[in-house]
Short mmCIF file of C-alpha atoms in Angstrom, two decimals:
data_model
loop_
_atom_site.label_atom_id
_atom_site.label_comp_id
_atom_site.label_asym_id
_atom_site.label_seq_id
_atom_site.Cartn_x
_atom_site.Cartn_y
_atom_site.Cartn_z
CA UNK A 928 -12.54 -181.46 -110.92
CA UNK A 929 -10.01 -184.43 -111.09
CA UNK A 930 -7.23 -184.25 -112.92
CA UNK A 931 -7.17 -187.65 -114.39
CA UNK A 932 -11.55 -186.62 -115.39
CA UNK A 933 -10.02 -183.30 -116.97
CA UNK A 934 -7.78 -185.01 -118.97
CA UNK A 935 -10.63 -187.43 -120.52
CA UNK A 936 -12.72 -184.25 -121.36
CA UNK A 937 -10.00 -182.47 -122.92
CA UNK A 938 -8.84 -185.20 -124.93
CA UNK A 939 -12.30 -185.51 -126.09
CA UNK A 940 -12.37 -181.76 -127.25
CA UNK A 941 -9.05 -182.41 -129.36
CA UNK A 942 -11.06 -185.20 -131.19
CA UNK A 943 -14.02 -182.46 -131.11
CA UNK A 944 -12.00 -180.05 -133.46
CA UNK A 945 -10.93 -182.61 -135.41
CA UNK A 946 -14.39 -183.92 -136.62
CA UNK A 947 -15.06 -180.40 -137.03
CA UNK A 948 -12.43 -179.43 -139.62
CA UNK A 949 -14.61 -181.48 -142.66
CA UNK A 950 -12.30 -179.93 -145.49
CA UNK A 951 -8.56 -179.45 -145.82
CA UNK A 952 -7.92 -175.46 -145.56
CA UNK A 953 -5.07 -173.95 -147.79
CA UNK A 954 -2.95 -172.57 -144.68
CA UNK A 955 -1.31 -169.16 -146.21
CA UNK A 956 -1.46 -165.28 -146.62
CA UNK A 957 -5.32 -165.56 -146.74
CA UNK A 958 -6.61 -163.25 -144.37
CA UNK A 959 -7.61 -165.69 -141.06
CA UNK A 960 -11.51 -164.29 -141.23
CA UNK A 961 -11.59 -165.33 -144.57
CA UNK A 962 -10.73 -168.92 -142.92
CA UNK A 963 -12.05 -172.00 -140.79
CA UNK A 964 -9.44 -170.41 -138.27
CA UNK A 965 -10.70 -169.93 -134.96
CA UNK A 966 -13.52 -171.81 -135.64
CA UNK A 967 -11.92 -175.56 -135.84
CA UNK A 968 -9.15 -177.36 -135.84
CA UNK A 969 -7.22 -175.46 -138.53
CA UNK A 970 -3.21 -176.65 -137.80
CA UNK A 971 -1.92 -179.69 -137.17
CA UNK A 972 0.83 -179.01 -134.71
CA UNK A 973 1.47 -176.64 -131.86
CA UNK A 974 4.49 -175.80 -130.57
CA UNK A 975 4.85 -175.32 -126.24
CA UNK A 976 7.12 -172.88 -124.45
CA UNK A 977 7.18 -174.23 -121.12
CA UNK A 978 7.66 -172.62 -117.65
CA UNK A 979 7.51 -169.08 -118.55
CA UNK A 980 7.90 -167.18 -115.29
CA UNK A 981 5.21 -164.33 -115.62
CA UNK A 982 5.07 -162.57 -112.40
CA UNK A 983 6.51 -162.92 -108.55
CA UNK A 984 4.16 -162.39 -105.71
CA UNK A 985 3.82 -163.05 -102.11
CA UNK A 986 1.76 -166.29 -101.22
CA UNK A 987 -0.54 -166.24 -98.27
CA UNK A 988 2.39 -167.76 -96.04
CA UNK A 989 4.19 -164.33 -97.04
CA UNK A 990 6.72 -166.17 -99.18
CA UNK A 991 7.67 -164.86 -102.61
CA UNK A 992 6.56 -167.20 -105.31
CA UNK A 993 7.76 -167.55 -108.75
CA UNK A 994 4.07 -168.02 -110.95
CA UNK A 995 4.55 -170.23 -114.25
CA UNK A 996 2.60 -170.31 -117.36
CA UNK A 997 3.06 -172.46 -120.49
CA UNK A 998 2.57 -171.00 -123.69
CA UNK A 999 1.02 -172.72 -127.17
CA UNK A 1000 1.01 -171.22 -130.38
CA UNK A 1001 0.27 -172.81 -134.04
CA UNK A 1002 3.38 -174.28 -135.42
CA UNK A 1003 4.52 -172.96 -138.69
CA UNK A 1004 2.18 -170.21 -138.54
CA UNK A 1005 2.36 -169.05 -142.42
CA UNK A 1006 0.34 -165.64 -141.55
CA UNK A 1007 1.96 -163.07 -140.19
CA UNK A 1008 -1.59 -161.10 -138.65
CA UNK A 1009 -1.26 -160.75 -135.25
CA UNK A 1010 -2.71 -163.58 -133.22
CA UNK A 1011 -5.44 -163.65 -130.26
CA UNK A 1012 -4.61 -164.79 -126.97
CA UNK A 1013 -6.86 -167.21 -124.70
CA UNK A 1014 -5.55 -167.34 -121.09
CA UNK A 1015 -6.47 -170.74 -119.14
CA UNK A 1016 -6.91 -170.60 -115.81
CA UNK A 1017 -7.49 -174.15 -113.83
CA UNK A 1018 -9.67 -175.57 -111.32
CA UNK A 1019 -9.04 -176.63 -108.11
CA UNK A 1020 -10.88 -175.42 -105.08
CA UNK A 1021 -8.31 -172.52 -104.66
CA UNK A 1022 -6.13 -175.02 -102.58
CA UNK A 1023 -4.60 -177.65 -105.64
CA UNK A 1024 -4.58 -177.86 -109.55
CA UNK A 1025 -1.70 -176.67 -112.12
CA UNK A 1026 -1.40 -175.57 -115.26
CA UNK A 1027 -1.22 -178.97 -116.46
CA UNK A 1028 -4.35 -179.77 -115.71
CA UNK A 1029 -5.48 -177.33 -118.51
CA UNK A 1030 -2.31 -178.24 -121.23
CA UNK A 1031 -4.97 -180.59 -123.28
CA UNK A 1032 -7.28 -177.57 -123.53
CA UNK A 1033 -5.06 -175.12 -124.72
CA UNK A 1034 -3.72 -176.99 -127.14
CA UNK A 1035 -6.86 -177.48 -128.70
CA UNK A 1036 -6.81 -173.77 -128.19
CA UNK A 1037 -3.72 -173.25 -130.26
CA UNK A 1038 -4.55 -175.75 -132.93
CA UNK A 1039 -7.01 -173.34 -133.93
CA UNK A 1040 -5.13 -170.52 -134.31
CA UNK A 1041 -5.03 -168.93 -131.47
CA UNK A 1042 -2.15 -168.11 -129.15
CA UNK A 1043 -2.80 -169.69 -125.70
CA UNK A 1044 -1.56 -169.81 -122.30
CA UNK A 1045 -2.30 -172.31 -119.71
CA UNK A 1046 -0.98 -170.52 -116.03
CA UNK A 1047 -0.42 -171.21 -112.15
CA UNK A 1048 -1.49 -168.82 -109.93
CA UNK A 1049 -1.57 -168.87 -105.83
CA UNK A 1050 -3.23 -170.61 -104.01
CA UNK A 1051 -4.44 -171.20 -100.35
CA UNK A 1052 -2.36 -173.51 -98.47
CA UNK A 1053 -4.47 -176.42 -96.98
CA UNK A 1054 -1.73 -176.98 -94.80
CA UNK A 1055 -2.84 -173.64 -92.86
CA UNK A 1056 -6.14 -175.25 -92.10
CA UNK A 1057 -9.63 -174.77 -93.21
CA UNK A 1058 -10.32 -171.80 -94.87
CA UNK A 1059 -12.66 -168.99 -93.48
CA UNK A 1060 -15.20 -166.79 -95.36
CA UNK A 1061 -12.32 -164.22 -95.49
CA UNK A 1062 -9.43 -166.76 -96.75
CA UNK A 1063 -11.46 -167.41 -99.31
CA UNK A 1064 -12.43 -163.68 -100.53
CA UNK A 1065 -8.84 -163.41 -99.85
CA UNK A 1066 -7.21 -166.07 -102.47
CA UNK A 1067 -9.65 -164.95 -105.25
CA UNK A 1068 -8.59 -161.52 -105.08
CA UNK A 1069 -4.63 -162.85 -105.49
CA UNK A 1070 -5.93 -164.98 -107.92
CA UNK A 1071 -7.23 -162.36 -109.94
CA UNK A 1072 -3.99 -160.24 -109.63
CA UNK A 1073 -2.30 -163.22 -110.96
CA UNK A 1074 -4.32 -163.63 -114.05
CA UNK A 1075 -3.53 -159.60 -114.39
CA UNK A 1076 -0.01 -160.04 -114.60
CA UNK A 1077 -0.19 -162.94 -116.79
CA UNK A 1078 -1.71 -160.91 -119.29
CA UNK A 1079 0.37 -158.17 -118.52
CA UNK A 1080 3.30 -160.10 -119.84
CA UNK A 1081 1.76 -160.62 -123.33
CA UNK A 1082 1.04 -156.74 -123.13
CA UNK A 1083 4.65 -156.37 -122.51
CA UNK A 1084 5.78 -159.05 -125.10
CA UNK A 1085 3.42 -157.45 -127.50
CA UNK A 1086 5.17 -153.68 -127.21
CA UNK A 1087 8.61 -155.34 -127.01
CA UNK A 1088 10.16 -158.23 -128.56
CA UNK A 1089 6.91 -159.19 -129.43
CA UNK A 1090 7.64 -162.92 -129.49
CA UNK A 1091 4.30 -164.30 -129.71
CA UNK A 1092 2.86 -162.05 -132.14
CA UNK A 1093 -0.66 -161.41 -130.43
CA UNK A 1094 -3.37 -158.85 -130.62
CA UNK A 1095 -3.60 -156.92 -127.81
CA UNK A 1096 -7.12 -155.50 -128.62
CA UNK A 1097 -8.73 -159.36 -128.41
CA UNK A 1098 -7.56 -161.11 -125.89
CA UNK A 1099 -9.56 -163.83 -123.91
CA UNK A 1100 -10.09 -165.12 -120.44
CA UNK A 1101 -11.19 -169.27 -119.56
CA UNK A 1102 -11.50 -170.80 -117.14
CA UNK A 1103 -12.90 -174.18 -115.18
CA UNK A 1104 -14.54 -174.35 -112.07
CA UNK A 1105 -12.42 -172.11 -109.47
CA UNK A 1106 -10.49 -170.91 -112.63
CA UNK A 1107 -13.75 -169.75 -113.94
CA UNK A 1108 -14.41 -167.95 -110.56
CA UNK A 1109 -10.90 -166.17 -110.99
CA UNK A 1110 -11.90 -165.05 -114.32
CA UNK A 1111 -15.05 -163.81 -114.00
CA UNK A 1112 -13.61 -161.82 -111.14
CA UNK A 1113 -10.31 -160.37 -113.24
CA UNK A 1114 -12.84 -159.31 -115.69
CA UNK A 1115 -15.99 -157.67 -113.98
CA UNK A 1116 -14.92 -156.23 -110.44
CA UNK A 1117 -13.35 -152.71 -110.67
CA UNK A 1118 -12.76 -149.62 -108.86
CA UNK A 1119 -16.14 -148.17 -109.48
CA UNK A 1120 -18.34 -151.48 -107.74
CA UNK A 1121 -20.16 -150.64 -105.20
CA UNK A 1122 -18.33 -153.84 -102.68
CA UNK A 1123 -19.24 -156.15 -100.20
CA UNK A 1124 -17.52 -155.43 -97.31
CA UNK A 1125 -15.69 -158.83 -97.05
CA UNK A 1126 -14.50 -158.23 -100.82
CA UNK A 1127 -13.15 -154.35 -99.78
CA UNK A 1128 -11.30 -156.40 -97.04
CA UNK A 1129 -9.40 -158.35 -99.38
CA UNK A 1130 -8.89 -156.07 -101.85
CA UNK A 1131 -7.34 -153.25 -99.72
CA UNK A 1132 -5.33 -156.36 -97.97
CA UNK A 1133 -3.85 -157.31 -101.15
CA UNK A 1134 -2.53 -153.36 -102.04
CA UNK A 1135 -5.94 -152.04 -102.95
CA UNK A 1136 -6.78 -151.81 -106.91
CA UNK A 1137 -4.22 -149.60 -107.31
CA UNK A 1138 -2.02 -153.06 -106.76
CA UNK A 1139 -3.39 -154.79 -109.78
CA UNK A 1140 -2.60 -154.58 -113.42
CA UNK A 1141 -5.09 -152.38 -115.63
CA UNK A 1142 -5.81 -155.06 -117.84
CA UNK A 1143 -9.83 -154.70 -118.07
CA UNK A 1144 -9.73 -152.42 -121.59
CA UNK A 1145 -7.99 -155.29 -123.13
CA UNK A 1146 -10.42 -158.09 -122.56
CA UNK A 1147 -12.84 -158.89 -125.00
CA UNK A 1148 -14.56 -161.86 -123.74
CA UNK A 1149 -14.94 -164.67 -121.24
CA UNK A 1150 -15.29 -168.21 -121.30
CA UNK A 1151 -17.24 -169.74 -118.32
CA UNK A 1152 -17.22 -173.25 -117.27
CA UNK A 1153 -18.96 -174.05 -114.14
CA UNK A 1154 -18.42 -170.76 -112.03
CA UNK A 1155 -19.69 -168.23 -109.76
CA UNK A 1156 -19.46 -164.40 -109.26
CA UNK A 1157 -19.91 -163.00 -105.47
CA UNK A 1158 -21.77 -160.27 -106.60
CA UNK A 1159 -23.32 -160.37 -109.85
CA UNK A 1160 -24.31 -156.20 -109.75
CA UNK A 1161 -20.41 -155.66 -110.80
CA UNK A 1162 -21.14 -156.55 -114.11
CA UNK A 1163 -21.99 -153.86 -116.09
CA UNK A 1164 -23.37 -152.43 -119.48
CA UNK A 1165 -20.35 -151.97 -121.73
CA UNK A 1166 -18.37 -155.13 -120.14
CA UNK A 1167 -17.05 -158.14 -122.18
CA UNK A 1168 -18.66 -160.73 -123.35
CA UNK A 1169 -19.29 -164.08 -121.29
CA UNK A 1170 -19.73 -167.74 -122.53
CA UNK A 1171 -20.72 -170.14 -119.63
CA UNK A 1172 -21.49 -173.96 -119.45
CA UNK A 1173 -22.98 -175.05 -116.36
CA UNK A 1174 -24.70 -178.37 -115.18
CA UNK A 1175 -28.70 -177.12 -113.42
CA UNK A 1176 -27.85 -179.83 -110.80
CA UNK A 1177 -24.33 -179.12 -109.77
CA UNK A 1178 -23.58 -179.35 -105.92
CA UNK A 1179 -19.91 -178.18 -105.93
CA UNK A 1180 -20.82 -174.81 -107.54
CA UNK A 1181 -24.75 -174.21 -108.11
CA UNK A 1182 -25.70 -172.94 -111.12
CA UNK A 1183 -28.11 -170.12 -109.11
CA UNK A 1184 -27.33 -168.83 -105.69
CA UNK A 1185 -25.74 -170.87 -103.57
CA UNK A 1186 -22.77 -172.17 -100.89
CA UNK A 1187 -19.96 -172.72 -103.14
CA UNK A 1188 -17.24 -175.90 -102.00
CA UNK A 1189 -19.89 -177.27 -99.94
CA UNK A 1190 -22.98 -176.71 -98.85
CA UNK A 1191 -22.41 -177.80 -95.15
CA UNK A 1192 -19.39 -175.37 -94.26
CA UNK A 1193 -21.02 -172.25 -95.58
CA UNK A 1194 -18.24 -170.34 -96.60
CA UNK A 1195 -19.20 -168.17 -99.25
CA UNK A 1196 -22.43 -167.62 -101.30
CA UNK A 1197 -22.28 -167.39 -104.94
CA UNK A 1198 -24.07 -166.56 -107.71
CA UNK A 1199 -23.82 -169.65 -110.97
CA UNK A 1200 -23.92 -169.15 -114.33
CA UNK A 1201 -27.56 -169.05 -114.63
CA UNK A 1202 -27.78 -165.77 -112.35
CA UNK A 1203 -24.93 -164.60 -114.53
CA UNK A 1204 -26.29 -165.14 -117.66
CA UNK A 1205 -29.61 -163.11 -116.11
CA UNK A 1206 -27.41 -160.22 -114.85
CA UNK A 1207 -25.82 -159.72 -118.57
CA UNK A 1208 -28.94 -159.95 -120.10
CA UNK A 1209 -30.60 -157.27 -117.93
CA UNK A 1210 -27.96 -154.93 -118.52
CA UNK A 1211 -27.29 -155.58 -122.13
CA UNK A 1212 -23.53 -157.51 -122.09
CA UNK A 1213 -23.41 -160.29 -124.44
CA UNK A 1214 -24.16 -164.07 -122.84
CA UNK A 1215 -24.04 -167.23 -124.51
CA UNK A 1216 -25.35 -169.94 -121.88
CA UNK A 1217 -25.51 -173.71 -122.38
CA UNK A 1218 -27.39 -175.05 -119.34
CA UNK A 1219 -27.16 -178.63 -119.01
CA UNK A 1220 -30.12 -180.20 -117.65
CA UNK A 1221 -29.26 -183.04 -115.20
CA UNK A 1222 -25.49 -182.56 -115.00
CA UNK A 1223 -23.83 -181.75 -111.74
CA UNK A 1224 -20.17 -180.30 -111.94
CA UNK A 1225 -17.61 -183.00 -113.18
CA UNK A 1226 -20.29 -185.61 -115.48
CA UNK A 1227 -20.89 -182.28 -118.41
CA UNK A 1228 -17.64 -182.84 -119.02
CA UNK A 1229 -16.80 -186.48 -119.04
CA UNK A 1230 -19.96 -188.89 -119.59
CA UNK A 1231 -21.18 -189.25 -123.02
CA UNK A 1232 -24.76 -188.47 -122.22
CA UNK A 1233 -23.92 -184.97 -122.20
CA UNK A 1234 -22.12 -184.98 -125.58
CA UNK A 1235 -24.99 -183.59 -127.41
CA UNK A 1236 -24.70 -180.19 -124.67
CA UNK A 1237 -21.02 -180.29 -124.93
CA UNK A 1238 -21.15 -180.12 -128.80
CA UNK A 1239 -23.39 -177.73 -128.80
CA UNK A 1240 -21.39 -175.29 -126.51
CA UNK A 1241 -18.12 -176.12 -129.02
CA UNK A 1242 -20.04 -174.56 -131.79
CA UNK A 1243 -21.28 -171.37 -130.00
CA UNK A 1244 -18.16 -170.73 -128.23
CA UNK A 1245 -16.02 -171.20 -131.15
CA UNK A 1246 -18.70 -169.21 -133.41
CA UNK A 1247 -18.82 -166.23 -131.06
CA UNK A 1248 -15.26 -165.65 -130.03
CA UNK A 1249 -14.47 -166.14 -134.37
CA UNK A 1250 -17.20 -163.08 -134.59
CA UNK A 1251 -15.85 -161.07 -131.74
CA UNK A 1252 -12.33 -161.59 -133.59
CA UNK A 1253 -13.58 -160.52 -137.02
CA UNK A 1254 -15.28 -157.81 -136.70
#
């Protein structure tokens, strides 16, 4: 997705929370479930902690690379509970994209109350040529490791100096387009999948799992927009929640099975959000899915013809992660 597009639609979701918060809220010591918090807009300021170096890690040109996030948080936070963190992950292809891309988005994030992180992570260097079937498998796995040691950091924070006050048992991954990919990925695959041998590959290439950050007991939920799983048998009875919002006539990343990137090199087949949402159903993990009929992968986002579908998506998201939180 553009950057310049991605800016509109998150600029559109600030304005989103905005219309949503109806009533003043007496911001104090009232406990945040007994709140609009999480829900809507609930502060009126953020405050940003830039360029917070989270991990190092070897890129695919076997250079180490310093990986950035920026950090948002409600300014003059009056309540002292212990916040939840959403972690943004952007789009991109694998091959371009920052964390600016998502800063709009997770500021609305923090604006309701939530701690949130927008983050880099590696990604495959166009300049190396095409990508194979196995480049691609490759980056995803490093992009998942990434994502690990992102939230490893707030783990960290959270045991030590404990600087942005989270909670470590409800903590959040989201993520657009490739992002999305990366999250669904961090969250579901595990050492107990039975794996496609081109996923094994990169896996064991990257240090095996014994190489990535036990984060998956800490997340409680995650938000889908526009992505894909490889394999949609890793998910599992027992795993986190998922909230996806997919256009039925996207070409970049289908909302069934399909090529994802394009449909004329082939490089990897994917599974959208719709066989997602079927997989979670069938073994009993929680799914929210919006499925917008009509919209391919950039125009949910942007065109107001699909306001109605992103609207409604706001309110479910919002509503289910506030529920998760509270209960």
């Amino acid at each position: 997705m553009r950057k310049a597009t991605l800016s509109r639609f998150f600029l559109f979701l600030i304005s989103l929370s905005f219309i949503y918060s109806c009533q003043d809220e007496e911001v104090g010591e009232t406990p945040n479930c007994e709140t609009n918090r999480y829900k809507q807009a609930f502060f009126t300021e953020f405050e940003k902690t830039p360029d917070v170096e989270y991990g190092k890690a070897l890129n695919g040109n076997g250079i180490l690379q310093s990986l950035y996030m920026d950090i948002f948080q409600p300014k003059n936070d009056p309540n002292s509970e212990p916040r939840p963190l959403l972690l943004w992950v952007h789009g991109g292809h694998f091959i371009s994209g920052s964390k600016a891309d998502l800063e709009g988005l997770a500021s609305v994030t923090a604006l309701r109350g939530f701690v949130s992180a927008s983050i880099n992570y590696r990604l495959y260097n166009i300049l190396s040529g095409i990508p194979d079937t196995a480049d691609v498998y490759d980056i995803v796995v490093k992009s998942t490791q990434d994502i690990s040691n992102a939230v490893t950091y707030f783990l960290k924070d959270a045991r030590g100096p404990n600087l942005y006050n989270i909670d470590t048992t409800k903590i959040f991954l989201g993520g657009v387009s490739a992002g999305a990919i990366a999250v669904i990925h961090t969250t579901y695959l595990d050492p107990n999948d039975v794996l496609t041998p081109l996923t094994k590959t990169a896996i064991d290439a990257n240090g095996g799992f014994e190489a990535f950050p036990n984060i998956r007991n800490y997340i409680r939920g995650v938000i889908n927009l526009s992505g894909a799983i490889i394999d949609p048998a890793i998910m599992e009875s027992g795993d986190p929640a998922i909230y996806s919002y997919h256009g039925n006539k996207d070409n970049t990343v289908p909302i069934g099975k399909g090529f994802v990137g394009s449909e004329e090199l082939k490089l990897v087949e994917m599974y959208g959000s719709k066989a997602i949402h079927d997989r979670a159903k069938q073994v009993g993990v929680s799914s929210i899915f919006v499925e917008v009929d009509g919209g391919g992968h950039s125009d949910i986002y942007l065109e107001n013809r699909f306001l109605e579908a992103r609207t409604a998506f706001d309110v479910v998201l919002y509503d289910g992660l506030k529920q998760q939180i509270c209960q």
